[in-house]
Amino acid sequence: MATETRILTAPLDGTSVRLYAEVTGMLARFNSAIGPKGDVANDLPDPSPDTAETEAALRLALVAMTEAQRRIERQEARIRELESLSVTDELTGLLNRRGFDMHLIKALAQARRGERRGVVLMIDLDRFKPINDTYGHAAGDGFLQAVAGVLQADVRESDIVARLGGDEFAVLMTDLDQASCASRARALSDRLNSHIVDWHGTLLPISASVGFVAYGSSDSPTDILAQADKLMYLQKNARRDTGSGPN
């Protein structure tokens, strides 16, 4: 009876590698103990192996394999956690810039394959610094979290909302026809700018400048973001001129 020992390949840490080496050695001892010795009729195992040693080796092998599997599962869970943290904004729970860029690249690739359209919004808050200066950073953090909540509440589940950094946010709306791109973007901008945050009894209205650009199959991530950013700053300047934007 021939028994084959296979070593699993996995992204293990040093301890797990050592455990697999130990398991392999134990299995080799186990196979040696129960395997044929010399010429045995009909290829049967030797009827008198060291049973105690065999059972001990098997128990140790099972314990080591179980522990190795647990280590692998913990390591995989940690990898998933780190991957999530790498694309998540800690304060708001939204995607960060890296996460947003990944989704935008994917959306534009889908647009090239199937002529699918969508819209990208760049959002910059007006008069945010005075909130921090007047009420403290805790108020500023709460204000940013409220903005994140408004944006998430007013988009579809398939849309992507991100905090790019500071008081700058972005939204990616996919699978829209050209007419819907502008109407959805304006509706979100109106919704955001009509919201008031209640910070422990102090009412803080949200004021945001929004630039949006519809994308198609021929657009690149860099061009889309640059255009949306440019339009956002044009709106910010216009709002400043009318007194409705930043001071």
Coordinates of N, CA, C and O in Angstrom, one line a residue, residues 72-174:
I72 N -3.8 29.6 9.5 CA -4.1 30.1 8.2 C -5.3 30.9 8.1 O -5.4 32.0 7.5
E73 N -6.4 30.5 8.8 CA -7.6 31.2 8.8 C -7.5 32.5 9.5 O -8.0 33.6 9.0
R74 N -6.7 32.6 10.6 CA -6.5 33.9 11.3 C -5.7 34.8 10.3 O -5.9 36.0 10.3
Q75 N -4.7 34.2 9.7 CA -3.9 35.0 8.8 C -4.7 35.6 7.6 O -4.6 36.8 7.2
E76 N -5.6 34.7 7.0 CA -6.4 35.2 5.9 C -7.4 36.3 6.4 O -7.6 37.3 5.7
A77 N -7.9 36.1 7.6 CA -8.8 37.2 8.1 C -8.1 38.5 8.3 O -8.6 39.6 8.1
R78 N -6.8 38.4 8.8 CA -6.0 39.6 9.0 C -5.7 40.3 7.7 O -5.7 41.5 7.6
I79 N -5.4 39.5 6.7 CA -5.1 40.0 5.3 C -6.4 40.7 4.8 O -6.3 41.9 4.3
R80 N -7.6 40.1 5.0 CA -8.8 40.8 4.5 C -9.0 42.1 5.3 O -9.4 43.1 4.7
E81 N -8.7 42.1 6.6 CA -8.9 43.3 7.4 C -7.9 44.4 6.9 O -8.3 45.6 6.8
L82 N -6.7 44.0 6.6 CA -5.7 45.0 6.2 C -6.1 45.6 4.8 O -5.9 46.8 4.5
E83 N -6.6 44.7 3.9 CA -7.0 45.1 2.6 C -8.1 46.1 2.7 O -8.2 47.1 2.0
S84 N -9.1 45.9 3.7 CA -10.2 46.8 3.8 C -9.7 48.1 4.4 O -10.1 49.2 3.9
L85 N -8.8 48.1 5.4 CA -8.3 49.3 5.9 C -7.5 50.1 4.9 O -7.6 51.4 5.0
S86 N -6.9 49.5 4.0 CA -6.1 50.2 3.0 C -6.9 51.0 2.0 O -6.4 51.9 1.4
V87 N -8.2 50.7 1.9 CA -9.1 51.5 1.0 C -10.2 52.2 1.7 O -11.2 52.7 1.1
T88 N -10.1 52.3 3.0 CA -11.2 52.9 3.8 C -10.8 54.1 4.6 O -9.7 54.1 5.2
D89 N -11.6 55.1 4.6 CA -11.3 56.3 5.4 C -11.8 56.0 6.9 O -12.9 55.7 7.1
E90 N -10.8 56.1 7.8 CA -11.1 55.7 9.2 C -12.2 56.6 9.8 O -13.0 56.0 10.6
L91 N -12.3 57.9 9.5 CA -13.2 58.7 10.2 C -14.6 58.5 9.8 O -15.5 58.4 10.6
T92 N -14.9 58.4 8.5 CA -16.2 58.3 8.0 C -16.7 56.9 7.6 O -17.9 56.7 7.4
G93 N -15.8 56.0 7.4 CA -16.1 54.7 7.0 C -16.3 54.6 5.5 O -16.6 53.5 4.9
L94 N -16.2 55.7 4.8 CA -16.3 55.7 3.3 C -15.0 55.1 2.7 O -14.0 54.9 3.4
L95 N -15.0 54.9 1.4 CA -13.7 54.6 0.7 C -12.8 55.8 0.8 O -13.2 57.0 0.9
N96 N -11.5 55.6 0.8 CA -10.5 56.7 0.7 C -10.2 56.9 -0.8 O -10.8 56.3 -1.7
R97 N -9.2 57.7 -1.1 CA -8.8 58.0 -2.5 C -8.4 56.8 -3.2 O -8.8 56.6 -4.4
R98 N -7.6 55.9 -2.6 CA -7.1 54.7 -3.2 C -8.3 53.8 -3.6 O -8.4 53.3 -4.7
G99 N -9.3 53.7 -2.7 CA -10.4 52.8 -3.0 C -11.3 53.4 -4.1 O -11.8 52.7 -5.0
F100 N -11.4 54.8 -4.1 CA -12.2 55.4 -5.1 C -11.6 55.2 -6.5 O -12.3 54.9 -7.5
D101 N -10.3 55.4 -6.5 CA -9.6 55.3 -7.8 C -9.7 53.9 -8.4 O -9.9 53.7 -9.6
M102 N -9.7 52.9 -7.5 CA -9.8 51.5 -8.0 C -11.2 51.3 -8.6 O -11.4 50.7 -9.7
H103 N -12.3 51.9 -8.0 CA -13.6 51.7 -8.5 C -13.8 52.5 -9.8 O -14.5 52.1 -10.7
L104 N -13.2 53.7 -9.9 CA -13.3 54.5 -11.1 C -12.6 53.8 -12.3 O -13.2 53.7 -13.4
I105 N -11.4 53.2 -12.1 CA -10.8 52.5 -13.1 C -11.6 51.3 -13.6 O -11.7 51.0 -14.8
K106 N -12.2 50.6 -12.7 CA -13.1 49.5 -13.0 C -14.3 50.0 -13.8 O -14.7 49.3 -14.8
A107 N -14.9 51.1 -13.4 CA -16.1 51.6 -14.1 C -15.8 52.0 -15.5 O -16.6 51.8 -16.4
L108 N -14.6 52.6 -15.7 CA -14.2 53.1 -17.0 C -13.9 51.9 -17.9 O -14.2 51.9 -19.1
A109 N -13.3 50.8 -17.3 CA -13.1 49.6 -18.1 C -14.4 49.0 -18.6 O -14.5 48.5 -19.7
Q110 N -15.4 49.0 -17.7 CA -16.7 48.5 -18.1 C -17.4 49.3 -19.1 O -18.1 48.8 -20.0
A111 N -17.1 50.7 -19.1 CA -17.7 51.6 -20.1 C -17.1 51.2 -21.4 O -17.8 51.3 -22.5
R112 N -15.8 50.9 -21.5 CA -15.1 50.6 -22.7 C -15.7 49.3 -23.3 O -15.8 49.2 -24.5
R113 N -16.0 48.4 -22.5 CA -16.5 47.1 -23.0 C -17.9 47.1 -23.4 O -18.3 46.4 -24.4
G114 N -18.8 48.0 -22.8 CA -20.2 47.9 -23.1 C -20.8 49.3 -23.3 O -22.1 49.4 -23.2
E115 N -20.0 50.3 -23.6 CA -20.6 51.6 -23.8 C -21.5 52.1 -22.6 O -22.5 52.8 -22.8
R116 N -21.1 51.8 -21.4 CA -21.9 52.1 -20.3 C -21.4 53.5 -19.8 O -20.2 53.8 -19.7
R117 N -22.3 54.4 -19.4 CA -22.0 55.7 -19.0 C -22.2 55.9 -17.5 O -22.9 55.1 -16.8
G118 N -21.7 57.0 -17.0 CA -22.0 57.4 -15.6 C -21.5 58.8 -15.3 O -21.2 59.5 -16.3
V119 N -21.4 59.2 -14.1 CA -21.0 60.5 -13.7 C -20.1 60.5 -12.5 O -20.3 59.7 -11.6
V120 N -19.1 61.4 -12.5 CA -18.2 61.5 -11.3 C -18.4 62.9 -10.8 O -18.4 63.9 -11.5
L121 N -18.6 63.0 -9.4 CA -18.8 64.3 -8.7 C -17.6 64.5 -7.8 O -17.2 63.6 -7.1
M122 N -17.0 65.7 -7.9 CA -16.0 66.2 -6.9 C -16.7 67.2 -6.0 O -17.3 68.2 -6.5
I123 N -16.6 67.0 -4.7 CA -17.3 67.8 -3.7 C -16.3 68.4 -2.8 O -15.5 67.7 -2.2
D124 N -16.3 69.7 -2.6 CA -15.4 70.4 -1.6 C -16.3 71.3 -0.7 O -17.1 72.1 -1.2
L125 N -16.1 71.1 0.6 CA -16.9 71.8 1.5 C -16.5 73.3 1.6 O -15.3 73.6 1.6
D126 N -17.5 74.2 1.7 CA -17.2 75.6 1.9 C -17.3 75.9 3.4 O -18.1 75.3 4.1
R127 N -16.4 76.8 3.8 CA -16.5 77.3 5.2 C -16.3 76.2 6.2 O -17.0 76.2 7.3
F128 N -15.5 75.2 5.9 CA -15.3 74.1 6.9 C -14.3 74.5 8.0 O -14.5 74.2 9.1
K129 N -13.2 75.2 7.6 CA -12.2 75.6 8.6 C -12.8 76.4 9.8 O -12.4 76.1 10.9
P130 N -13.7 77.3 9.6 CA -14.2 78.0 10.7 C -14.9 77.1 11.7 O -15.0 77.4 12.9
I131 N -15.5 76.0 11.2 CA -16.1 75.1 12.2 C -15.1 74.5 13.1 O -15.3 74.4 14.3
N132 N -14.0 74.0 12.5 CA -12.9 73.5 13.4 C -12.4 74.6 14.3 O -12.2 74.4 15.5
D133 N -12.2 75.8 13.8 CA -11.6 76.9 14.6 C -12.5 77.3 15.7 O -12.1 77.7 16.8
T134 N -13.8 77.3 15.4 CA -14.8 77.9 16.4 C -15.3 76.8 17.4 O -15.4 77.1 18.6
Y135 N -15.6 75.6 16.9 CA -16.2 74.6 17.8 C -15.3 73.4 18.1 O -15.6 72.6 18.9
G136 N -14.1 73.4 17.5 CA -13.1 72.4 17.8 C -13.1 71.2 16.8 O -14.1 71.1 16.0
H137 N -12.1 70.4 16.9 CA -11.9 69.4 15.9 C -13.0 68.3 16.0 O -13.3 67.6 15.1
A138 N -13.5 68.1 17.2 CA -14.6 67.1 17.4 C -15.8 67.5 16.6 O -16.4 66.6 16.0
A139 N -16.1 68.8 16.6 CA -17.2 69.3 15.8 C -16.9 69.1 14.3 O -17.8 68.7 13.5
G140 N -15.7 69.4 13.9 CA -15.3 69.2 12.5 C -15.4 67.7 12.1 O -15.9 67.4 11.0
D141 N -15.0 66.8 13.0 CA -15.1 65.4 12.6 C -16.6 65.0 12.5 O -17.0 64.3 11.6
G142 N -17.4 65.5 13.5 CA -18.8 65.2 13.4 C -19.5 65.7 12.2 O -20.4 65.1 11.6
F143 N -19.0 66.9 11.7 CA -19.6 67.5 10.5 C -19.2 66.7 9.3 O -20.1 66.4 8.4
L144 N -18.0 66.2 9.2 CA -17.6 65.4 8.1 C -18.3 64.1 8.1 O -18.7 63.6 7.0
Q145 N -18.6 63.5 9.2 CA -19.4 62.3 9.3 C -20.8 62.5 8.9 O -21.4 61.7 8.2
A146 N -21.3 63.7 9.2 CA -22.7 64.0 8.8 C -22.8 64.2 7.2 O -23.7 63.7 6.6
V147 N -21.8 64.8 6.7 CA -21.7 64.9 5.2 C -21.7 63.6 4.6 O -22.4 63.3 3.6
A148 N -20.8 62.7 5.1 CA -20.7 61.3 4.6 C -22.1 60.6 4.6 O -22.5 59.9 3.7
G149 N -22.8 60.8 5.7 CA -24.1 60.2 5.9 C -25.1 60.7 4.9 O -25.9 60.0 4.3
V150 N -25.1 62.0 4.6 CA -26.0 62.6 3.6 C -25.7 62.0 2.2 O -26.7 61.7 1.5
L151 N -24.5 62.0 1.9 CA -24.1 61.5 0.6 C -24.5 60.0 0.4 O -25.1 59.6 -0.6
Q152 N -24.3 59.2 1.4 CA -24.6 57.8 1.3 C -26.1 57.6 1.3 O -26.6 56.6 0.6
A153 N -26.9 58.4 2.0 CA -28.3 58.2 2.0 C -29.0 58.6 0.7 O -30.1 58.2 0.4
D154 N -28.3 59.4 -0.2 CA -28.9 59.9 -1.4 C -28.4 59.3 -2.6 O -28.6 59.9 -3.7
V155 N -27.7 58.2 -2.5 CA -27.2 57.5 -3.7 C -27.7 56.0 -3.7 O -28.2 55.6 -2.7
R156 N -27.6 55.4 -4.9 CA -28.0 54.0 -5.0 C -26.9 53.1 -4.3 O -25.8 53.5 -4.1
E157 N -27.3 51.9 -4.1 CA -26.4 50.9 -3.4 C -25.2 50.7 -4.4 O -24.1 50.4 -3.9
S158 N -25.4 50.8 -5.7 CA -24.3 50.5 -6.6 C -23.4 51.7 -6.8 O -22.3 51.6 -7.4
D159 N -23.7 52.9 -6.3 CA -22.9 54.1 -6.4 C -21.8 54.0 -5.4 O -21.9 53.4 -4.3
I160 N -20.7 54.8 -5.7 CA -19.5 54.8 -4.8 C -19.3 56.2 -4.2 O -19.3 57.2 -4.9
V161 N -19.2 56.2 -2.9 CA -19.0 57.5 -2.2 C -17.6 57.4 -1.5 O -17.3 56.4 -0.8
A162 N -16.8 58.4 -1.6 CA -15.5 58.4 -1.0 C -15.1 59.7 -0.3 O -15.6 60.8 -0.8
R163 N -14.3 59.7 0.7 CA -13.7 60.9 1.2 C -12.3 60.9 0.7 O -11.5 60.0 1.1
L164 N -11.9 61.8 -0.1 CA -10.6 61.8 -0.8 C -9.5 62.4 0.2 O -8.3 62.1 0.0
G165 N -10.0 63.1 1.2 CA -9.0 63.7 2.1 C -9.5 65.1 2.6 O -10.2 65.8 1.8
G166 N -9.2 65.4 3.8 CA -9.7 66.7 4.3 C -11.2 66.9 4.2 O -11.9 66.1 4.7
D167 N -11.6 68.0 3.6 CA -13.0 68.2 3.4 C -13.5 68.0 1.9 O -14.4 68.6 1.4
E168 N -12.8 67.1 1.3 CA -13.0 66.8 -0.1 C -13.6 65.4 -0.3 O -13.1 64.4 0.2
F169 N -14.7 65.3 -1.0 CA -15.4 64.0 -1.2 C -15.6 63.8 -2.7 O -15.4 64.7 -3.5
A170 N -15.9 62.6 -3.1 CA -16.2 62.2 -4.5 C -17.3 61.2 -4.5 O -17.5 60.4 -3.6
V171 N -18.1 61.2 -5.6 CA -19.1 60.2 -5.8 C -19.0 59.7 -7.2 O -18.8 60.5 -8.2
L172 N -19.2 58.4 -7.4 CA -19.2 57.8 -8.7 C -20.5 57.1 -8.9 O -20.9 56.2 -8.1
M173 N -21.3 57.6 -9.9 CA -22.6 57.0 -10.2 C -22.5 56.3 -11.5 O -22.1 56.9 -12.5
T174 N -22.8 55.0 -11.5 CA -22.6 54.2 -12.7 C -23.9 53.9 -13.4 O -25.0 54.0 -12.8

